[in-house]
Amino acid sequence: MTPFPTPPPLTRTWLLGLSAVTLLALGVRLPVIGAHSFWYDEAVTQQLIRKPTHDILNGSARDNGNPPLYLLAARGWQQAVGPGDDGLRGFSLLCSVATVAALGALGRRLGGPAVGLAAAALYAASPLSVEFAHEARTYALLHLLAVVNVWWFVLALSHDRPWDWAGYAATMFLAWYSHYYAAFLPLSHVLVLAVLPWRSRRWLAWAAATGAASVAWATWLPTF
């Protein structure tokens, strides 16, 4: 028994609409990516990504104890695109634009095509999301991982397939490795499970997936 309505088939019109909103998000963000210079936290990021990978992984080089995923991703990104403030910020911009598309797909899955486009448009135009798209910090990555994690959560509750729960556990782990605020994700999912019809609840599978993510994250626990 699936707790969520089955969305209608994908249409070319809806895909074009989501593509237009995603391009609008890019158009809003890209021209002003270098409008202001690096602030202190971004300068910290720029310094830390120059450290050896093992120092980032073991916490020797860390940003006030924050998890290392963003630093590792930003380091790989800058190695690919080259030095420069705007280039480093480009990773956050990419995450922000990808979140627009992901949120559109999630909204469509939960509430229908119109809801999906409205959710994507709201995030695309959100001043806060635009600001985070211009910062060489972890927040845009955290937004993307949170939305993708909820996507896997919805799929897992709808189909109860092992690979859906694996995707849920993996994105949960990555979100936790991105920022400690991601600890609120499973708490919100508990509330969802609590209000679902009894036959739709997957407490055991959810606990197993969350436990697997916790075990994987526990390697960072001593540093935390």
PDB file of C-alpha atoms in Angstrom:
ATOM      1  CA  MET A   1       0.000   0.000   0.000  1.00  0.00           C
ATOM      2  CA  THR A   2       1.588   3.256  -1.114  1.00  0.00           C
ATOM      3  CA  PRO A   3       0.972   6.313   1.093  1.00  0.00           C
ATOM      4  CA  PHE A   4       1.440   8.774  -1.753  1.00  0.00           C
ATOM      5  CA  PRO A   5      -0.663   9.319  -4.873  1.00  0.00           C
ATOM      6  CA  THR A   6       0.700   7.961  -8.139  1.00  0.00           C
ATOM      7  CA  PRO A   7       1.758  10.929 -10.303  1.00  0.00           C
ATOM      8  CA  PRO A   8       0.435  11.212 -13.850  1.00  0.00           C
ATOM      9  CA  PRO A   9       2.755  10.260 -16.726  1.00  0.00           C
ATOM     10  CA  LEU A  10       5.468  12.708 -17.624  1.00  0.00           C
ATOM     11  CA  THR A  11       4.518  15.083 -20.394  1.00  0.00           C
ATOM     12  CA  ARG A  12       6.646  17.144 -22.739  1.00  0.00           C
ATOM     13  CA  THR A  13       4.865  20.285 -21.546  1.00  0.00           C
ATOM     14  CA  TRP A  14       5.787  19.658 -17.932  1.00  0.00           C
ATOM     15  CA  LEU A  15       9.394  18.825 -18.771  1.00  0.00           C
ATOM     16  CA  LEU A  16       9.645  22.023 -20.809  1.00  0.00           C
ATOM     17  CA  GLY A  17       8.177  23.949 -17.894  1.00  0.00           C
ATOM     18  CA  LEU A  18      10.692  22.517 -15.437  1.00  0.00           C
ATOM     19  CA  SER A  19      13.520  23.165 -17.907  1.00  0.00           C
ATOM     20  CA  ALA A  20      12.401  26.785 -18.225  1.00  0.00           C
ATOM     21  CA  VAL A  21      12.321  27.258 -14.438  1.00  0.00           C
ATOM     22  CA  THR A  22      15.757  25.639 -14.106  1.00  0.00           C
ATOM     23  CA  LEU A  23      17.206  27.893 -16.796  1.00  0.00           C
ATOM     24  CA  LEU A  24      15.608  30.865 -15.076  1.00  0.00           C
ATOM     25  CA  ALA A  25      17.357  29.857 -11.858  1.00  0.00           C
ATOM     26  CA  LEU A  26      20.663  29.712 -13.722  1.00  0.00           C
ATOM     27  CA  GLY A  27      19.990  33.080 -15.316  1.00  0.00           C
ATOM     28  CA  VAL A  28      19.277  34.664 -11.945  1.00  0.00           C
ATOM     29  CA  ARG A  29      22.384  33.237 -10.302  1.00  0.00           C
ATOM     30  CA  LEU A  30      25.148  33.190 -12.891  1.00  0.00           C
ATOM     31  CA  PRO A  31      25.502  36.888 -13.872  1.00  0.00           C
ATOM     32  CA  VAL A  32      26.106  38.033 -10.281  1.00  0.00           C
ATOM     33  CA  ILE A  33      28.237  35.161  -9.012  1.00  0.00           C
ATOM     34  CA  GLY A  34      31.199  37.508  -8.605  1.00  0.00           C
ATOM     35  CA  ALA A  35      29.268  40.571  -7.440  1.00  0.00           C
ATOM     36  CA  HIS A  36      31.002  40.604  -4.069  1.00  0.00           C
ATOM     37  CA  SER A  37      34.421  39.456  -2.930  1.00  0.00           C
ATOM     38  CA  PHE A  38      35.130  36.477  -0.696  1.00  0.00           C
ATOM     39  CA  TRP A  39      34.110  36.931   2.908  1.00  0.00           C
ATOM     40  CA  TYR A  40      35.903  35.323   5.842  1.00  0.00           C
ATOM     41  CA  ASP A  41      34.245  31.878   5.765  1.00  0.00           C
ATOM     42  CA  GLU A  42      34.823  31.552   2.025  1.00  0.00           C
ATOM     43  CA  ALA A  43      38.484  32.445   2.527  1.00  0.00           C
ATOM     44  CA  VAL A  44      38.657  29.650   5.106  1.00  0.00           C
ATOM     45  CA  THR A  45      37.233  27.261   2.533  1.00  0.00           C
ATOM     46  CA  GLN A  46      39.811  28.362  -0.023  1.00  0.00           C
ATOM     47  CA  GLN A  47      42.628  27.733   2.436  1.00  0.00           C
ATOM     48  CA  LEU A  48      41.373  24.346   3.624  1.00  0.00           C
ATOM     49  CA  ILE A  49      40.862  22.808   0.188  1.00  0.00           C
ATOM     50  CA  ARG A  50      44.587  23.247  -0.400  1.00  0.00           C
ATOM     51  CA  LYS A  51      45.320  20.834   2.434  1.00  0.00           C
ATOM     52  CA  PRO A  52      46.087  17.151   1.727  1.00  0.00           C
ATOM     53  CA  THR A  53      43.047  14.906   1.344  1.00  0.00           C
ATOM     54  CA  HIS A  54      43.969  12.732   4.330  1.00  0.00           C
ATOM     55  CA  ASP A  55      44.172  15.827   6.565  1.00  0.00           C
ATOM     56  CA  ILE A  56      40.629  16.755   5.555  1.00  0.00           C
ATOM     57  CA  LEU A  57      39.342  13.213   6.040  1.00  0.00           C
ATOM     58  CA  ASN A  58      40.866  12.729   9.485  1.00  0.00           C
ATOM     59  CA  GLY A  59      39.903  16.170  10.716  1.00  0.00           C
ATOM     60  CA  SER A  60      43.407  17.612  10.992  1.00  0.00           C
ATOM     61  CA  ALA A  61      42.312  20.338   8.592  1.00  0.00           C
ATOM     62  CA  ARG A  62      38.780  21.249   9.533  1.00  0.00           C
ATOM     63  CA  ASP A  63      36.390  24.167   9.573  1.00  0.00           C
ATOM     64  CA  ASN A  64      35.252  24.510  13.215  1.00  0.00           C
ATOM     65  CA  GLY A  65      34.580  20.783  13.298  1.00  0.00           C
ATOM     66  CA  ASN A  66      32.271  20.780  10.256  1.00  0.00           C
ATOM     67  CA  PRO A  67      32.141  17.491   8.298  1.00  0.00           C
ATOM     68  CA  PRO A  68      34.494  17.177   5.318  1.00  0.00           C
ATOM     69  CA  LEU A  69      32.258  16.356   2.332  1.00  0.00           C
ATOM     70  CA  TYR A  70      31.967  19.890   0.990  1.00  0.00           C
ATOM     71  CA  LEU A  71      35.696  20.530   1.309  1.00  0.00           C
ATOM     72  CA  LEU A  72      36.492  17.343  -0.609  1.00  0.00           C
ATOM     73  CA  ALA A  73      33.935  18.111  -3.312  1.00  0.00           C
ATOM     74  CA  ALA A  74      35.053  21.737  -3.640  1.00  0.00           C
ATOM     75  CA  ARG A  75      38.670  20.624  -3.830  1.00  0.00           C
ATOM     76  CA  GLY A  76      37.903  18.267  -6.708  1.00  0.00           C
ATOM     77  CA  TRP A  77      35.776  20.930  -8.393  1.00  0.00           C
ATOM     78  CA  GLN A  78      38.505  23.576  -8.282  1.00  0.00           C
ATOM     79  CA  GLN A  79      41.059  21.121  -9.584  1.00  0.00           C
ATOM     80  CA  ALA A  80      38.736  20.559 -12.548  1.00  0.00           C
ATOM     81  CA  VAL A  81      37.808  24.186 -13.307  1.00  0.00           C
ATOM     82  CA  GLY A  82      40.976  25.938 -12.191  1.00  0.00           C
ATOM     83  CA  PRO A  83      41.703  28.626  -9.565  1.00  0.00           C
ATOM     84  CA  GLY A  84      39.616  31.709  -8.992  1.00  0.00           C
ATOM     85  CA  ASP A  85      36.886  32.882  -6.646  1.00  0.00           C
ATOM     86  CA  ASP A  86      34.088  32.596  -9.200  1.00  0.00           C
ATOM     87  CA  GLY A  87      35.250  29.147 -10.230  1.00  0.00           C
ATOM     88  CA  LEU A  88      35.129  27.884  -6.650  1.00  0.00           C
ATOM     89  CA  ARG A  89      31.665  29.362  -6.169  1.00  0.00           C
ATOM     90  CA  GLY A  90      30.568  27.587  -9.321  1.00  0.00           C
ATOM     91  CA  PHE A  91      30.156  24.329  -7.400  1.00  0.00           C
ATOM     92  CA  SER A  92      27.567  25.911  -5.111  1.00  0.00           C
ATOM     93  CA  LEU A  93      25.838  27.431  -8.117  1.00  0.00           C
ATOM     94  CA  LEU A  94      25.653  24.014  -9.778  1.00  0.00           C
ATOM     95  CA  CYS A  95      24.195  22.451  -6.613  1.00  0.00           C
ATOM     96  CA  SER A  96      21.622  25.232  -6.324  1.00  0.00           C
ATOM     97  CA  VAL A  97      20.425  24.888  -9.908  1.00  0.00           C
ATOM     98  CA  ALA A  98      20.290  21.097  -9.575  1.00  0.00           C
ATOM     99  CA  THR A  99      18.160  21.535  -6.447  1.00  0.00           C
ATOM    100  CA  VAL A 100      15.596  23.465  -8.495  1.00  0.00           C
ATOM    101  CA  ALA A 101      15.153  20.495 -10.826  1.00  0.00           C
ATOM    102  CA  ALA A 102      15.191  17.975  -7.967  1.00  0.00           C
ATOM    103  CA  LEU A 103      12.606  19.937  -5.988  1.00  0.00           C
ATOM    104  CA  GLY A 104      10.394  20.131  -9.053  1.00  0.00           C
ATOM    105  CA  ALA A 105      10.516  16.357  -9.448  1.00  0.00           C
ATOM    106  CA  LEU A 106       9.841  15.820  -5.731  1.00  0.00           C
ATOM    107  CA  GLY A 107       6.930  18.253  -5.701  1.00  0.00           C
ATOM    108  CA  ARG A 108       5.429  16.534  -8.723  1.00  0.00           C
ATOM    109  CA  ARG A 109       5.753  13.155  -7.035  1.00  0.00           C
ATOM    110  CA  LEU A 110       4.026  14.350  -3.867  1.00  0.00           C
ATOM    111  CA  GLY A 111       1.459  16.836  -5.128  1.00  0.00           C
ATOM    112  CA  GLY A 112       1.230  16.699  -8.903  1.00  0.00           C
ATOM    113  CA  PRO A 113       2.733  18.595 -11.857  1.00  0.00           C
ATOM    114  CA  ALA A 114       1.545  22.062 -10.816  1.00  0.00           C
ATOM    115  CA  VAL A 115       2.906  21.625  -7.292  1.00  0.00           C
ATOM    116  CA  GLY A 116       6.260  20.506  -8.694  1.00  0.00           C
ATOM    117  CA  LEU A 117       6.626  23.554 -10.921  1.00  0.00           C
ATOM    118  CA  ALA A 118       5.511  25.883  -8.120  1.00  0.00           C
ATOM    119  CA  ALA A 119       8.043  24.401  -5.694  1.00  0.00           C
ATOM    120  CA  ALA A 120      10.838  24.670  -8.263  1.00  0.00           C
ATOM    121  CA  ALA A 121       9.908  28.279  -9.055  1.00  0.00           C
ATOM    122  CA  LEU A 122       9.783  29.275  -5.386  1.00  0.00           C
ATOM    123  CA  TYR A 123      13.239  27.856  -4.734  1.00  0.00           C
ATOM    124  CA  ALA A 124      14.596  29.352  -7.951  1.00  0.00           C
ATOM    125  CA  ALA A 125      13.473  32.825  -6.864  1.00  0.00           C
ATOM    126  CA  SER A 126      14.269  32.476  -3.150  1.00  0.00           C
ATOM    127  CA  PRO A 127      16.749  35.205  -2.118  1.00  0.00           C
ATOM    128  CA  LEU A 128      18.314  32.848   0.424  1.00  0.00           C
ATOM    129  CA  SER A 129      18.903  30.101  -2.140  1.00  0.00           C
ATOM    130  CA  VAL A 130      20.374  32.658  -4.540  1.00  0.00           C
ATOM    131  CA  GLU A 131      22.722  33.874  -1.804  1.00  0.00           C
ATOM    132  CA  PHE A 132      23.870  30.349  -0.947  1.00  0.00           C
ATOM    133  CA  ALA A 133      24.478  29.705  -4.666  1.00  0.00           C
ATOM    134  CA  HIS A 134      27.082  32.488  -4.529  1.00  0.00           C
ATOM    135  CA  GLU A 135      28.961  31.243  -1.474  1.00  0.00           C
ATOM    136  CA  ALA A 136      31.863  28.818  -1.416  1.00  0.00           C
ATOM    137  CA  ARG A 137      30.282  27.067   1.540  1.00  0.00           C
ATOM    138  CA  THR A 138      28.384  23.839   2.117  1.00  0.00           C
ATOM    139  CA  TYR A 139      24.801  25.141   2.245  1.00  0.00           C
ATOM    140  CA  ALA A 140      23.839  24.723  -1.414  1.00  0.00           C
ATOM    141  CA  LEU A 141      25.204  21.172  -1.321  1.00  0.00           C
ATOM    142  CA  LEU A 142      23.205  20.513   1.849  1.00  0.00           C
ATOM    143  CA  HIS A 143      19.998  21.717   0.163  1.00  0.00           C
ATOM    144  CA  LEU A 144      20.546  19.376  -2.769  1.00  0.00           C
ATOM    145  CA  LEU A 145      21.310  16.364  -0.595  1.00  0.00           C
ATOM    146  CA  ALA A 146      18.294  17.040   1.629  1.00  0.00           C
ATOM    147  CA  VAL A 147      15.915  17.138  -1.341  1.00  0.00           C
ATOM    148  CA  VAL A 148      17.403  14.013  -2.924  1.00  0.00           C
ATOM    149  CA  ASN A 149      17.245  12.242   0.444  1.00  0.00           C
ATOM    150  CA  VAL A 150      13.516  12.995   0.736  1.00  0.00           C
ATOM    151  CA  TRP A 151      13.069  11.732  -2.827  1.00  0.00           C
ATOM    152  CA  TRP A 152      14.562   8.370  -1.842  1.00  0.00           C
ATOM    153  CA  PHE A 153      12.461   8.378   1.334  1.00  0.00           C
ATOM    154  CA  VAL A 154       9.276   8.780  -0.707  1.00  0.00           C
ATOM    155  CA  LEU A 155      10.331   6.047  -3.135  1.00  0.00           C
ATOM    156  CA  ALA A 156      11.209   3.699  -0.284  1.00  0.00           C
ATOM    157  CA  LEU A 157       7.854   4.194   1.425  1.00  0.00           C
ATOM    158  CA  SER A 158       6.025   3.790  -1.869  1.00  0.00           C
ATOM    159  CA  HIS A 159       7.766   0.631  -3.122  1.00  0.00           C
ATOM    160  CA  ASP A 160       9.757  -0.766  -0.163  1.00  0.00           C
ATOM    161  CA  ARG A 161      12.566  -1.913  -2.459  1.00  0.00           C
ATOM    162  CA  PRO A 162      16.052  -2.574  -1.078  1.00  0.00           C
ATOM    163  CA  TRP A 163      17.756  -0.194  -3.497  1.00  0.00           C
ATOM    164  CA  ASP A 164      15.395   2.627  -2.510  1.00  0.00           C
ATOM    165  CA  TRP A 165      16.329   2.206   1.136  1.00  0.00           C
ATOM    166  CA  ALA A 166      19.992   1.984   0.098  1.00  0.00           C
ATOM    167  CA  GLY A 167      19.637   5.300  -1.736  1.00  0.00           C
ATOM    168  CA  TYR A 168      17.966   6.776   1.325  1.00  0.00           C
ATOM    169  CA  ALA A 169      20.786   5.584   3.608  1.00  0.00           C
ATOM    170  CA  ALA A 170      23.514   6.772   1.223  1.00  0.00           C
ATOM    171  CA  THR A 171      22.079  10.273   0.792  1.00  0.00           C
ATOM    172  CA  MET A 172      21.463  10.501   4.537  1.00  0.00           C
ATOM    173  CA  PHE A 173      25.113   9.681   5.176  1.00  0.00           C
ATOM    174  CA  LEU A 174      26.262  12.229   2.595  1.00  0.00           C
ATOM    175  CA  ALA A 175      24.005  14.899   4.075  1.00  0.00           C
ATOM    176  CA  TRP A 176      25.427  14.225   7.542  1.00  0.00           C
ATOM    177  CA  TYR A 177      28.924  14.420   6.064  1.00  0.00           C
ATOM    178  CA  SER A 178      27.972  17.783   4.600  1.00  0.00           C
ATOM    179  CA  HIS A 179      26.591  19.595   7.656  1.00  0.00           C
ATOM    180  CA  TYR A 180      25.381  18.748  11.145  1.00  0.00           C
ATOM    181  CA  TYR A 181      22.007  20.405  10.473  1.00  0.00           C
ATOM    182  CA  ALA A 182      21.225  17.306   8.414  1.00  0.00           C
ATOM    183  CA  ALA A 183      20.661  15.531  11.736  1.00  0.00           C
ATOM    184  CA  PHE A 184      17.149  17.011  11.628  1.00  0.00           C
ATOM    185  CA  LEU A 185      16.287  15.037   8.478  1.00  0.00           C
ATOM    186  CA  PRO A 186      15.567  11.675  10.162  1.00  0.00           C
ATOM    187  CA  LEU A 187      13.644  13.481  12.912  1.00  0.00           C
ATOM    188  CA  SER A 188      11.293  14.938  10.311  1.00  0.00           C
ATOM    189  CA  HIS A 189      10.952  11.517   8.692  1.00  0.00           C
ATOM    190  CA  VAL A 190       9.913  10.023  12.033  1.00  0.00           C
ATOM    191  CA  LEU A 191       7.055  12.513  12.126  1.00  0.00           C
ATOM    192  CA  VAL A 192       6.012  11.476   8.629  1.00  0.00           C
ATOM    193  CA  LEU A 193       6.043   7.812   9.582  1.00  0.00           C
ATOM    194  CA  ALA A 194       4.007   8.552  12.708  1.00  0.00           C
ATOM    195  CA  VAL A 195       1.116  10.128  10.782  1.00  0.00           C
ATOM    196  CA  LEU A 196       0.976   7.631   7.915  1.00  0.00           C
ATOM    197  CA  PRO A 197      -1.618   4.857   7.854  1.00  0.00           C
ATOM    198  CA  TRP A 198      -0.363   1.865   9.832  1.00  0.00           C
ATOM    199  CA  ARG A 199       0.046  -0.408   6.790  1.00  0.00           C
ATOM    200  CA  SER A 200       2.206   2.227   5.067  1.00  0.00           C
ATOM    201  CA  ARG A 201       4.727   2.569   7.878  1.00  0.00           C
ATOM    202  CA  ARG A 202       8.123   0.958   7.361  1.00  0.00           C
ATOM    203  CA  TRP A 203       9.644   1.354  10.796  1.00  0.00           C
ATOM    204  CA  LEU A 204      11.982  -1.622  10.590  1.00  0.00           C
ATOM    205  CA  ALA A 205      13.318  -0.793   7.120  1.00  0.00           C
ATOM    206  CA  TRP A 206      13.675   2.880   8.070  1.00  0.00           C
ATOM    207  CA  ALA A 207      15.553   2.005  11.258  1.00  0.00           C
ATOM    208  CA  ALA A 208      17.879  -0.329   9.345  1.00  0.00           C
ATOM    209  CA  ALA A 209      18.654   2.308   6.707  1.00  0.00           C
ATOM    210  CA  THR A 210      19.185   5.040   9.279  1.00  0.00           C
ATOM    211  CA  GLY A 211      21.341   2.685  11.351  1.00  0.00           C
ATOM    212  CA  ALA A 212      23.513   1.893   8.323  1.00  0.00           C
ATOM    213  CA  ALA A 213      24.004   5.618   7.673  1.00  0.00           C
ATOM    214  CA  SER A 214      24.861   6.123  11.344  1.00  0.00           C
ATOM    215  CA  VAL A 215      27.472   3.371  11.323  1.00  0.00           C
ATOM    216  CA  ALA A 216      29.082   4.844   8.206  1.00  0.00           C
ATOM    217  CA  TRP A 217      29.091   8.324   9.745  1.00  0.00           C
ATOM    218  CA  ALA A 218      30.526   7.024  13.023  1.00  0.00           C
ATOM    219  CA  THR A 219      34.038   7.169  11.542  1.00  0.00           C
ATOM    220  CA  TRP A 220      33.745  10.952  11.917  1.00  0.00           C
ATOM    221  CA  LEU A 221      32.456  10.718  15.492  1.00  0.00           C
ATOM    222  CA  PRO A 222      35.880  11.034  17.200  1.00  0.00           C
ATOM    223  CA  THR A 223      36.528  14.243  15.275  1.00  0.00           C
ATOM    224  CA  PHE A 224      33.052  15.533  16.087  1.00  0.00           C
TER     225      PHE A 224
END
